[in-house]
Short mmCIF file of C-alpha atoms and ligand atoms in Angstrom, two decimals:
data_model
loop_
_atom_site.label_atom_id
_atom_site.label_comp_id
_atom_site.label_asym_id
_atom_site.label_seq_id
_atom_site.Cartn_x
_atom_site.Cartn_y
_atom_site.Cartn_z
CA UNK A 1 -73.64 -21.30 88.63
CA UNK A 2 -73.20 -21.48 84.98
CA UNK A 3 -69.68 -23.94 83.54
CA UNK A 4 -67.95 -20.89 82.08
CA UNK A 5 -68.34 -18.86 85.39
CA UNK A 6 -67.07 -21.71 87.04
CA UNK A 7 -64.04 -22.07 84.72
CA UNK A 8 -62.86 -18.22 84.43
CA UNK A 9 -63.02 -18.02 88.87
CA UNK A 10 -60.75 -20.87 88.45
CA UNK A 11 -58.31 -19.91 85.93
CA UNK A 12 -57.84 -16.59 87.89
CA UNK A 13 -56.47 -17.76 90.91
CA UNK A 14 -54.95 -21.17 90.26
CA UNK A 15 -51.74 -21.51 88.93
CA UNK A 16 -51.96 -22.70 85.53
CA UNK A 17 -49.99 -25.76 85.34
CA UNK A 18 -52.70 -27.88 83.95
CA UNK A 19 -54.50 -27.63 80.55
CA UNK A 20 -57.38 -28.81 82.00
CA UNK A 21 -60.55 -30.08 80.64
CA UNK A 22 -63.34 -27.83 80.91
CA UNK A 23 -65.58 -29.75 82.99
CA UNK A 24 -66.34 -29.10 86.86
CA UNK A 25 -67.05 -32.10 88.90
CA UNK A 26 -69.66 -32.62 91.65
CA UNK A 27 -70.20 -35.72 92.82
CA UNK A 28 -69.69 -39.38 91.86
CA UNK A 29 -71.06 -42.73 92.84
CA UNK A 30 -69.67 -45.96 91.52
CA UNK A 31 -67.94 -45.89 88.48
CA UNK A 32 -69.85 -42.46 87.37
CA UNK A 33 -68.96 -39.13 87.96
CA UNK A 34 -71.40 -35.81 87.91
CA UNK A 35 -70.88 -31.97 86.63
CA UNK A 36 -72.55 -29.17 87.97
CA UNK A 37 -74.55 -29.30 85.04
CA UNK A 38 -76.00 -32.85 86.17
CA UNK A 39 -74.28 -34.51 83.10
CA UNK A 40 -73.13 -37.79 83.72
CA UNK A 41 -69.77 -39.47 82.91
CA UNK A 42 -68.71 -43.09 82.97
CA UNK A 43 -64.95 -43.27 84.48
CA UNK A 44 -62.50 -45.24 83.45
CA UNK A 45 -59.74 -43.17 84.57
CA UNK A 46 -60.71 -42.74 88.75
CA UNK A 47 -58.78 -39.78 89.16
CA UNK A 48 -55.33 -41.35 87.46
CA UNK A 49 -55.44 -44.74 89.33
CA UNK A 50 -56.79 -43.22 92.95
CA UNK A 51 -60.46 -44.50 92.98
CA UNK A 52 -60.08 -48.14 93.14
CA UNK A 53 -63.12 -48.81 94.70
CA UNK A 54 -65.67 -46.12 92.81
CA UNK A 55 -67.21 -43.43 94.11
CA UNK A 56 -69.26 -42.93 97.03
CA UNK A 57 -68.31 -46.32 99.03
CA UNK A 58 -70.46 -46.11 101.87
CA UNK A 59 -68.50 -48.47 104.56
CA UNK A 60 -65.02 -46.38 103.22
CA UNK A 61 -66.91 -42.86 103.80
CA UNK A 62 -68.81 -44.08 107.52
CA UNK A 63 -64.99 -45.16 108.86
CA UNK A 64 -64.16 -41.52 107.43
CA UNK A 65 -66.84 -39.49 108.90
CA UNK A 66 -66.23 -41.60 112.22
CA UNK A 67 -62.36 -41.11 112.39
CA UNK A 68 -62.74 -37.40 111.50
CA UNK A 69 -64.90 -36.95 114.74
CA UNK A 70 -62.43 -38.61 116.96
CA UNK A 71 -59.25 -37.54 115.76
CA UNK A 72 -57.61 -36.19 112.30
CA UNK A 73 -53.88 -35.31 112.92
CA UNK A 74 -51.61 -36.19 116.05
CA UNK A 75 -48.37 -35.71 114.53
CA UNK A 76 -45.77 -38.81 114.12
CA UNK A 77 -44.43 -37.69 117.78
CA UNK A 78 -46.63 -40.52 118.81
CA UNK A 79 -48.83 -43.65 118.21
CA UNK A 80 -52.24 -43.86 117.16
CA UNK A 81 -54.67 -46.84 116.34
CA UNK A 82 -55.23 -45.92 112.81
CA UNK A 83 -51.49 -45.93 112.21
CA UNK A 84 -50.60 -49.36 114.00
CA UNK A 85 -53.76 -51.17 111.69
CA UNK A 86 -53.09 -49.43 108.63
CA UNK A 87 -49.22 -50.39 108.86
CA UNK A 88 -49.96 -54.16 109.95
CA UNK A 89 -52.45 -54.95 107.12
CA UNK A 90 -50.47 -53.07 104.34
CA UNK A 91 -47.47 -54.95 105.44
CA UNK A 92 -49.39 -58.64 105.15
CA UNK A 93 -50.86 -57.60 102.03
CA UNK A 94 -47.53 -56.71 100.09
CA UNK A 95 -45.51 -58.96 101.97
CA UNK A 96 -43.22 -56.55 103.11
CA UNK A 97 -42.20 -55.87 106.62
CA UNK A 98 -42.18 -52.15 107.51
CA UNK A 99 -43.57 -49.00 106.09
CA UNK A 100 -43.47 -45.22 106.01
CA UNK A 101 -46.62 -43.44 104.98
CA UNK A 102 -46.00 -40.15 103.52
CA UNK A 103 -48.39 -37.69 102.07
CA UNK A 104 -48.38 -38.62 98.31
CA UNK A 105 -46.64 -41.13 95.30
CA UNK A 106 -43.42 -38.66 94.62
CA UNK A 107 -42.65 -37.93 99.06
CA UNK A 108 -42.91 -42.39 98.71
CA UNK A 109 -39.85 -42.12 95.92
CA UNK A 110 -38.17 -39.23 97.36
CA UNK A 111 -38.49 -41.68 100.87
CA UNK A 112 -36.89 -44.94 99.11
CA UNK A 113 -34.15 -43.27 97.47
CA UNK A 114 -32.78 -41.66 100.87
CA UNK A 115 -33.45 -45.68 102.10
CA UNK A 116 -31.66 -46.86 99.55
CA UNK A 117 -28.54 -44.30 99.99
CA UNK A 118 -28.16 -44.88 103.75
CA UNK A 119 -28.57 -48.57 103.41
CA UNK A 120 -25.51 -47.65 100.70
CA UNK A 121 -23.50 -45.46 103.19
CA UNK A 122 -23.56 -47.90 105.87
CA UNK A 123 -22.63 -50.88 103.85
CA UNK A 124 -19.69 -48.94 102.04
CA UNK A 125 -18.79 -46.37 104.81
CA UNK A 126 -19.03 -43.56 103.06
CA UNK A 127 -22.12 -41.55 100.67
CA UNK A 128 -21.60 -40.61 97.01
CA UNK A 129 -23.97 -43.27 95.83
CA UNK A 130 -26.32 -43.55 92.24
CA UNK A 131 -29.38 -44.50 91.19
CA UNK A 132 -30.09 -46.60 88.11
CA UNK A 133 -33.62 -45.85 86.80
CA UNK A 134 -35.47 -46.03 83.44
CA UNK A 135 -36.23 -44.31 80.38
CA UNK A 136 -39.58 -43.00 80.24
CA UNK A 137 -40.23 -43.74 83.69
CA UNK A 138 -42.54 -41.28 85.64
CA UNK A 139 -41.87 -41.07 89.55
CA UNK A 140 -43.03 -37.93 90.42
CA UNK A 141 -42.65 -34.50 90.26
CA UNK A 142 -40.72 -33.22 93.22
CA UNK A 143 -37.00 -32.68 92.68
CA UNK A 144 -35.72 -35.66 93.96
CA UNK A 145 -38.23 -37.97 92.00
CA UNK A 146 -37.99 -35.90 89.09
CA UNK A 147 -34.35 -36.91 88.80
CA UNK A 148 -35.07 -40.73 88.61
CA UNK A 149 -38.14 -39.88 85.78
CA UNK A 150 -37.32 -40.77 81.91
CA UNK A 151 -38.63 -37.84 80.61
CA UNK A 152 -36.36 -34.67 79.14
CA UNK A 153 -38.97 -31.99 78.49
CA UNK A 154 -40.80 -32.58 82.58
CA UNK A 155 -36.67 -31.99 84.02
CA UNK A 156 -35.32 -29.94 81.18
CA UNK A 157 -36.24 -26.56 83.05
CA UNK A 158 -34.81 -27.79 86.39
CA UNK A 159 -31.43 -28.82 85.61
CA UNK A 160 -29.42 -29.14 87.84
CA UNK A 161 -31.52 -31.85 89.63
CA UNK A 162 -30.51 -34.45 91.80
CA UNK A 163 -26.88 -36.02 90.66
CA UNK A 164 -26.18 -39.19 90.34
CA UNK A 165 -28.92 -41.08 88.58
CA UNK A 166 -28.40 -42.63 85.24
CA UNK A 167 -31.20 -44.30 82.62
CA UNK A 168 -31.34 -47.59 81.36
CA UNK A 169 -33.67 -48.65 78.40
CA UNK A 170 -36.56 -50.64 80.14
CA UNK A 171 -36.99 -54.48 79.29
CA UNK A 172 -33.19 -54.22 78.11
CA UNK A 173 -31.07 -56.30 80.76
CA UNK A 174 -28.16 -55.15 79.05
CA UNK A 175 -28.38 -51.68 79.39
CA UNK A 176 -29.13 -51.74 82.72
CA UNK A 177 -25.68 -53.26 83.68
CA UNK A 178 -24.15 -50.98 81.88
CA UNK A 179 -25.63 -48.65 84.17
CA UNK A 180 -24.21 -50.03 87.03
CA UNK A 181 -21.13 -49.20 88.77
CA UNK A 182 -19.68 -49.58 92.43
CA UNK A 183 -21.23 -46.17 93.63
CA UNK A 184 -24.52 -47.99 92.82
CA UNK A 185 -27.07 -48.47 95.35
CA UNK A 186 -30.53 -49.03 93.70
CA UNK A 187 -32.32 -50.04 90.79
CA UNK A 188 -35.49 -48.18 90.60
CA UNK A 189 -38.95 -48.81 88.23
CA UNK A 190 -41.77 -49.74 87.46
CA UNK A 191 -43.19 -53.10 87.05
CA UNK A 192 -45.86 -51.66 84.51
CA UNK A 193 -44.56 -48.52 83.21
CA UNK A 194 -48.23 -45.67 83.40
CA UNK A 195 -47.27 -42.42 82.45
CA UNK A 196 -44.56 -43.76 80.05
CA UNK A 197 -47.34 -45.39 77.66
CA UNK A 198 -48.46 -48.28 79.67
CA UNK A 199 -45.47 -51.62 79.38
CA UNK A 200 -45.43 -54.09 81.54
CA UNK A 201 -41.89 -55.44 82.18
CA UNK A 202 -41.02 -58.63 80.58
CA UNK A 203 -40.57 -61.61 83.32
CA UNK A 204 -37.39 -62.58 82.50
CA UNK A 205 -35.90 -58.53 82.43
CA UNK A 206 -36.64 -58.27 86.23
CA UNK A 207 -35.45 -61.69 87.22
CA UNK A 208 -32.51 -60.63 85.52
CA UNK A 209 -32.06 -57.22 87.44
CA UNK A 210 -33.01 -58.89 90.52
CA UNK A 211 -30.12 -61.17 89.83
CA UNK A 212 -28.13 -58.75 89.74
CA UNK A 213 -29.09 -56.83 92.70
CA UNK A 214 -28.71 -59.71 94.83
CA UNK A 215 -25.24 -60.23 93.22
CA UNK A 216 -23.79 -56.70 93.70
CA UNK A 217 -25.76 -56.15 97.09
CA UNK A 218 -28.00 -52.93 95.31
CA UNK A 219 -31.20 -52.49 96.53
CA UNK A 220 -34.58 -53.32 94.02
CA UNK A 221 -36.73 -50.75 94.46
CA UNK A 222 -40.40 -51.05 92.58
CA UNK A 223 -42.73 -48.52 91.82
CA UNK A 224 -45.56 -49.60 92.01
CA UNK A 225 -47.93 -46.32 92.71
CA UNK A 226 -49.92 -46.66 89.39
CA UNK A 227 -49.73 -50.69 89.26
CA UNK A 228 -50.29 -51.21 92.61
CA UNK A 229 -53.07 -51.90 95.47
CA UNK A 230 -55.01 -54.86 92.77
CA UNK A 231 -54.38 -52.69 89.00
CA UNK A 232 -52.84 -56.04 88.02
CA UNK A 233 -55.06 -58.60 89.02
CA UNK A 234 -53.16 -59.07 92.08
CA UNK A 235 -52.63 -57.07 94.96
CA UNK A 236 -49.20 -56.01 94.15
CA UNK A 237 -47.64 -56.77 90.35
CA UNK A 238 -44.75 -58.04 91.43
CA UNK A 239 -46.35 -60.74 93.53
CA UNK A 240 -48.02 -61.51 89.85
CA UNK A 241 -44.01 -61.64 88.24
CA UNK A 242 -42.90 -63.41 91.08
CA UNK A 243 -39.57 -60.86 91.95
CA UNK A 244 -39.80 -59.27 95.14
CA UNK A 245 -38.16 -56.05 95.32
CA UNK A 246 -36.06 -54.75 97.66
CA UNK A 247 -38.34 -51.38 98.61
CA UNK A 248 -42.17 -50.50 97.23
CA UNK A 249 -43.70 -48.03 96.93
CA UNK A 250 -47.42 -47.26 96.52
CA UNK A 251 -49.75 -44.37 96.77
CA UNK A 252 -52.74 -43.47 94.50
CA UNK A 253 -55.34 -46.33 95.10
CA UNK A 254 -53.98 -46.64 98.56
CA UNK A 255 -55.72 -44.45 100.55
CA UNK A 256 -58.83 -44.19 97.38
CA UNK A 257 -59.57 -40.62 97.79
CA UNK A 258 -57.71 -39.18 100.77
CA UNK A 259 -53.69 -38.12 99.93
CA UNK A 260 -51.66 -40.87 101.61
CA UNK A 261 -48.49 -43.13 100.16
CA UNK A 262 -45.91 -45.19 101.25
CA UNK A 263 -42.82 -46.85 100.90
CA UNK A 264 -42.45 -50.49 102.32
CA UNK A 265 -39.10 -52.46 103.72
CA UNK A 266 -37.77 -56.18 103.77
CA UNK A 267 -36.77 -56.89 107.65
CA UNK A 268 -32.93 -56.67 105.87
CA UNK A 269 -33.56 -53.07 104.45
CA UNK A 270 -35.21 -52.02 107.95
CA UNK A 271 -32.72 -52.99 109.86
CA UNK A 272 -29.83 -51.59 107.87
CA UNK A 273 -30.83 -48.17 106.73
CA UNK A 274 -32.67 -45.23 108.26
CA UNK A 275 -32.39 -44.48 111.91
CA UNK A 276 -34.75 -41.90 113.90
CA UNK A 277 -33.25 -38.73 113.01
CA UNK A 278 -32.96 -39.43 109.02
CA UNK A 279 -36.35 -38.85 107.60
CA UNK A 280 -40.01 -37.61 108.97
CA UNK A 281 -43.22 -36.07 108.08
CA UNK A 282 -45.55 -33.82 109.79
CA UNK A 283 -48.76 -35.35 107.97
CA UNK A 284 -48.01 -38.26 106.86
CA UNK A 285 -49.68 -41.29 107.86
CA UNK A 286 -52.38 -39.36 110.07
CA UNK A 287 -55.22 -40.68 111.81
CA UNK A 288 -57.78 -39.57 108.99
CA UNK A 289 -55.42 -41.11 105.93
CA UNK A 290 -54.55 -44.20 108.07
CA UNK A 291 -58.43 -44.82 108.47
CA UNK A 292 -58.66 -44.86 105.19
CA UNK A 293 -55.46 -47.31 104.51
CA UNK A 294 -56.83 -49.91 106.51
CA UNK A 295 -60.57 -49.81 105.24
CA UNK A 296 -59.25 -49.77 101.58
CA UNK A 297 -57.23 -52.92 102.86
CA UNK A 298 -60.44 -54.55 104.12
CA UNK A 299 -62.17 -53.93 101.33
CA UNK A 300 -59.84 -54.97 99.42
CA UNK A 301 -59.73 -58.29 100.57
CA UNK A 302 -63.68 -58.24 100.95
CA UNK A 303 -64.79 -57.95 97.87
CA UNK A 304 -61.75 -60.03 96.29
CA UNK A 305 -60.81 -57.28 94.16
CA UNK A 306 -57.68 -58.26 92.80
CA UNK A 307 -59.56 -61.69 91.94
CA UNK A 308 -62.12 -59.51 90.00
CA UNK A 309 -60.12 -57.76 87.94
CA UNK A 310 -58.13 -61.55 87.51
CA UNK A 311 -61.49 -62.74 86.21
CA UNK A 312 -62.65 -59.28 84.25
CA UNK A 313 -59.41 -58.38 82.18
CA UNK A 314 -59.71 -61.40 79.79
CA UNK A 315 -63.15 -59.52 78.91
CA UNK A 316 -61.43 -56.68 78.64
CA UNK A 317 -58.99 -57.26 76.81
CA UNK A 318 -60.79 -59.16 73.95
CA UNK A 319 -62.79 -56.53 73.84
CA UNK A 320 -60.10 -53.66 73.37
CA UNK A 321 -58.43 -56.29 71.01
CA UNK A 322 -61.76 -56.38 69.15
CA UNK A 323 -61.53 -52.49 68.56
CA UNK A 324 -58.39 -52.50 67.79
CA UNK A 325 -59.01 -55.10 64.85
CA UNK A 326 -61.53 -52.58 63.84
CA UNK A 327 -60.27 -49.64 63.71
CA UNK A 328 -57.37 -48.32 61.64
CA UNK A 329 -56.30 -45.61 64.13
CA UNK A 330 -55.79 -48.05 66.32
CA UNK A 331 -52.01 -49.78 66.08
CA UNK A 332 -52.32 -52.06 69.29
CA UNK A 333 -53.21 -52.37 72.92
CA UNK A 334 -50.86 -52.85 75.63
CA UNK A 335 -51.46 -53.91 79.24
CA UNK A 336 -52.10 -55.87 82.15
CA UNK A 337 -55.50 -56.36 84.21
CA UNK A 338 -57.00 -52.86 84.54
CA UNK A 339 -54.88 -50.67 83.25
CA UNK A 340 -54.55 -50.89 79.91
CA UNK A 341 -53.31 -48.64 76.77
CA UNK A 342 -54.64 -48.59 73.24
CA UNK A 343 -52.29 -47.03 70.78
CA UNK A 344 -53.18 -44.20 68.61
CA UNK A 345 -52.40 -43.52 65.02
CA UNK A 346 -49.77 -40.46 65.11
CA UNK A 347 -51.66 -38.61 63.07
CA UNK A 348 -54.63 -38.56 65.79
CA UNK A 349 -53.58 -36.22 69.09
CA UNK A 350 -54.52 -38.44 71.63
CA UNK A 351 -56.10 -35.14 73.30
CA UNK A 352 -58.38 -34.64 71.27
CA UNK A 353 -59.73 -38.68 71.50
CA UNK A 354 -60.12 -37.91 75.00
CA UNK A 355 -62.13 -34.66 74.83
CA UNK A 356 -64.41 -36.46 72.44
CA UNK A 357 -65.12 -39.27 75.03
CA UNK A 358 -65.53 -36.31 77.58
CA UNK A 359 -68.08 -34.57 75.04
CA UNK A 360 -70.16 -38.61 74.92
CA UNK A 361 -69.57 -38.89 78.41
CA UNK A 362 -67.00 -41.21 78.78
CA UNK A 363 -63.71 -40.16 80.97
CA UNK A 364 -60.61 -41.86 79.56
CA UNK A 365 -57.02 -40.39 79.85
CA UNK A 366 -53.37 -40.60 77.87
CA UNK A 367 -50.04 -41.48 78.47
CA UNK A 368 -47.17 -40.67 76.67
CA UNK A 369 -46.68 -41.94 72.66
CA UNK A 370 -50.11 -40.99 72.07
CA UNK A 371 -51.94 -44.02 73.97
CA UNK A 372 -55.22 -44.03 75.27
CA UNK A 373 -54.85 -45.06 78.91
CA UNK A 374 -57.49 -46.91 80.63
CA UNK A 375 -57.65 -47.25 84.46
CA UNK A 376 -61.03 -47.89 85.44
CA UNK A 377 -61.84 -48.50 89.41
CA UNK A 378 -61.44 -52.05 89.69
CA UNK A 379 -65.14 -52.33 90.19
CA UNK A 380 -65.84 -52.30 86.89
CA UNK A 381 -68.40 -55.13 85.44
CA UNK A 382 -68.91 -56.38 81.63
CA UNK A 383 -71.51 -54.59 81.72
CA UNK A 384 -69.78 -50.87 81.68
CA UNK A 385 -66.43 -52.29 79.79
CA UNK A 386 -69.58 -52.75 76.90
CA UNK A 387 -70.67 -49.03 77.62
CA UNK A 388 -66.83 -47.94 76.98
CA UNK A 389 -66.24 -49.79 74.27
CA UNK A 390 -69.44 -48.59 72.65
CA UNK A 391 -68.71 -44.66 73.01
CA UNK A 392 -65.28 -45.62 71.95
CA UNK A 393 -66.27 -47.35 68.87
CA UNK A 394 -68.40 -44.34 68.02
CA UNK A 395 -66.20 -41.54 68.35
CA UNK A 396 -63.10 -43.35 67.03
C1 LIG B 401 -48.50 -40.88 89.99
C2 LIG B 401 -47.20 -41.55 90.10
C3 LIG B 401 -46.19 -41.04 90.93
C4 LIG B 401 -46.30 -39.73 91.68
O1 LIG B 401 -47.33 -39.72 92.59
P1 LIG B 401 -47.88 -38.32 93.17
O2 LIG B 401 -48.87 -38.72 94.22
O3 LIG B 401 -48.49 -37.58 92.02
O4 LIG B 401 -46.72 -37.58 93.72
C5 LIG B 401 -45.02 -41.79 91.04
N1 LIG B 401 -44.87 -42.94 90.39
C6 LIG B 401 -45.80 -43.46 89.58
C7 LIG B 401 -45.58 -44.76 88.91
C8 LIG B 401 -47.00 -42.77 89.40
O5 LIG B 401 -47.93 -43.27 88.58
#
C-alpha cells in the first residue's frame, strides 16, 4: 500500500494528539529501522529511550515467543515465575529492595507519589502532604504525574490538577528549600532532565537535597525512566552520582519493546508505606512483560552494556563537540553517556532539523529549548556515531 494511503487511514481514526512524522514503520533490526517503502533509517532515538538493545534481538524475542505460549496474563491475584525473576534481578541491579511493576513511566510516578504520601501519613498521623518537584521536569502525562511536570502549556488545559506540588529551579539547592515545608513528603526529579532539554544534575545539587531529605525525614524520589536501565554509562545514574534515592522509578528501556515500568523501594520505604489494599494493577507486571524484564536484565549484564556506553560516549561526545565547533547553529551540547542534546540556534525550529534527518535517513528527536536529542540504543558502535554525525553535518 502506497505512504499517503497509509497516512490518511490513520489520521481518520486515531485521535490526533500527535503531529506525527509522515513515515510508517515496518520492521527494524539493530540500530536501523524500515518503512513500508523499504527505506532505511539509522536510529538514534529507539522509540524515545525504549530500544536499548536495537531491534530484532533474537535471545529477547525467543524468551518472548516462548513465554507467550505458556502464559501472558494471570492477574497480580497470584505468583508467577516471570514476576519473582524479573523483581529479584531488577532489585540487585538498582540496588533497591522491592518493586512494583506497572504498565508504563507515568502509572511508575503516579505509584511513588501515593508511596511517598502514605509513608507521610503514617509518620505524621494524618494526610495533607506536598510534593516538591522541578521546573521543566517531564513525568508523565496522566493527571497525577502531570502535576509534578515543569511545563505550563502540557497542564494549562487541566487545571485543577493534583494539589499540593510546588516547583523548584533544578541545580538550585536554594530554591528547593524554599520549597519545603512540614506538609512535605518528597522531593521528586530527574537525575538527567530528557524532555526538559537534556541537564544532568550537578553532583553537589543532589547531595545537597539528599541532605536534606535525610534531615527533614522526606522521601528522594528519582526519575529515572529516560536516564535509566545503562543511558548513563551505568546501570542506574544515580549509582554514577553516588546519591541513592529514596524511591526509582524506571520504565522505557526496561522492558525494550513490551509496555512495562516500575517503581523500586529501600527496605525503610517498604516497610513503612503501602499496605495490600492501597494500590494495584490488573496488567502490570504480567507474565509476558516480566519475561521481558528479566531477559533485558540478562542482557544487560551480558553484553556489559552500561560499560559500553562508559567506553563509547567519550567518542561521542568529541564528536558532537566537533560539530558543534563547526557549525554556527549549533550553541553547545549537553549530556551524559547516550543521551545527549545539541543545542539549536533559535532561529532554526528544531522540527524541521529533525524532518531533514528523517528525509537522509537518520531518526533523531527534540526536547524542549530547541535541542536536538540523541538517544541511540546503547548498542551503538563508532562506526554508526560516524554515520550520524555525517548526515548531521550535511543537513545542518
Ligand atoms: C517518558 C517519561 C515518563 C513517562 O513515561 P510514559 O511511559 O510515557 O508514561 C516519565 N518520566 C520521564 C523522565 C520520562 O522520560
Amino acid at each position: 500500500m502506497e505512504k499517503k494511503e497509509y497516512i490518511n487511514r490513520a489520521e481518520g481514526v486515531m485521535l490526533h494528539v500527535y503531529n506525527r512524522f509522515p513515515v510508517v514503520f515496518d520492521h527494524g533490526n539493530g540500530m536501523y529501522l524500515y518503512d513500508t517503502d523499504g527505506k532505511k533509517y539509522l536510529d538514534f532515538g529507539s522509540g524515545i529511550g525504549v530500544m536499548a538493545l536495537g531491534y530484532n534481538v533474537a535471545e529477547l524475542n525467543q524468551t518472548l515467543k516462548k513465554q507467550i505460549d505458556k502464559l501472558t496474563h494471570t492477574s497480580n491475584l497470584y505468583y508467577h515465575v516471570p514476576m519473582i525473576e524479573a523483581a529479584e534481578k531488577i532489585t540487585k541491579m538498582s540496588g533497591m529492595d522491592q518493586v512494583f511493576f506497572t504498565n508504563s513511566g507515568a502509572e511508575a510516578i503516579e505509584g511513588a507519589i501515593k508511596v511517598a504520601k502514605k509513608y507521610a501519613y503514617k509518620r505524621d498521623g494524618h494526610a495533607g502532604h506536598e510534593v516538591v518537584a522541578m521546573q521543566h521536569s517531564f513525568h508523565g502525562r496522566t493527571v497525577g504525574a502531570l502535576s509534578a511536570t515543569g511545563t505550563d502549556h502540557y497542564r494549562e488545559p487541566f487545571y485543577p490538577l493534583m494539589g499540593g506540588v510546588s516547583f523548584a529551579e533544578f541545580n538550585d539547592f536554594d530554591s528547593v528549600k524554599k520549597a519545603v515545608n512540614e506538609n512535605t513528603c518528597a522531593i521528586l526529579l530527574e537525575p538527567v532532565q530528557g524532555e526538559g532539554g537534556i541537564y544532568p544534575a550537578d553532583p553537589e545539587f543532589l547531595q545537597e537535597v539528599r541532605g536534606l531529605c535525610d534531615e527533614k525525614d522526606i522521601l528522594l524520589i528519582f526519575d529515572e525512566i529516560q536516564c535509566g536501565m545503562g543511558r548513563t554509562g551505568s546501570l542506574f545514574a544515580y549509582q554514577k552520582y553516588g546519591v541513592k534515592p529514596d524511591i526509582l522509578t524506571s520504565a522505557k528501556a526496561l522492558g525494550c519493546g513490551v509496555p512495562v515500568g516500575a517503581f523500586l523501594v529501600t527496605e525503610k520505604v517498604a516497610k513503612n508505606s503501602l499496605e495490600p489494599g492501597d494500590h494495584g494493577t490488573t496488567y502490570g507486571g504480567n507474565p509476558l512483560v516480566c519475561a521481558s524484564v528479566s531477559k533485558v536484565c540478562d542482557l544487560m549484564e551480558k553484553y556489559q552494556i552500561p560499560n559500553h556506553v562508559k567506553e563509547k560516549t567519550p567518542y561521542l561526545e568529541a564528536a558532537l563537540d566537533k560539530l558543534v565547533q563547526k557549525k554556527p547553529w549549533l550553541l553547545g551540547r549537553r549530556g551524559m553517556g547516550y543521551m545527549q542534546g545539541l543545542i539549536l540556534d533559535s532561529s532554526i525550529p528544531v522540527g524541521s532539523v529533525v524532518q531533514k534527518a528523517l528525509d537522509n535517513g537518520l531518526i533523531i528527536l527534540s526536547a524542549s529549548g530547541n535541542v536536538i536529542r540523541l538517544l541511540p540504543p546503547l548498542i551503538a558502535e563508532e562506526k554508526e556515531i560516524d554515520e550520524m554525525i555525517r548526515i548531521l553535518d550535511k543537513i545542518l
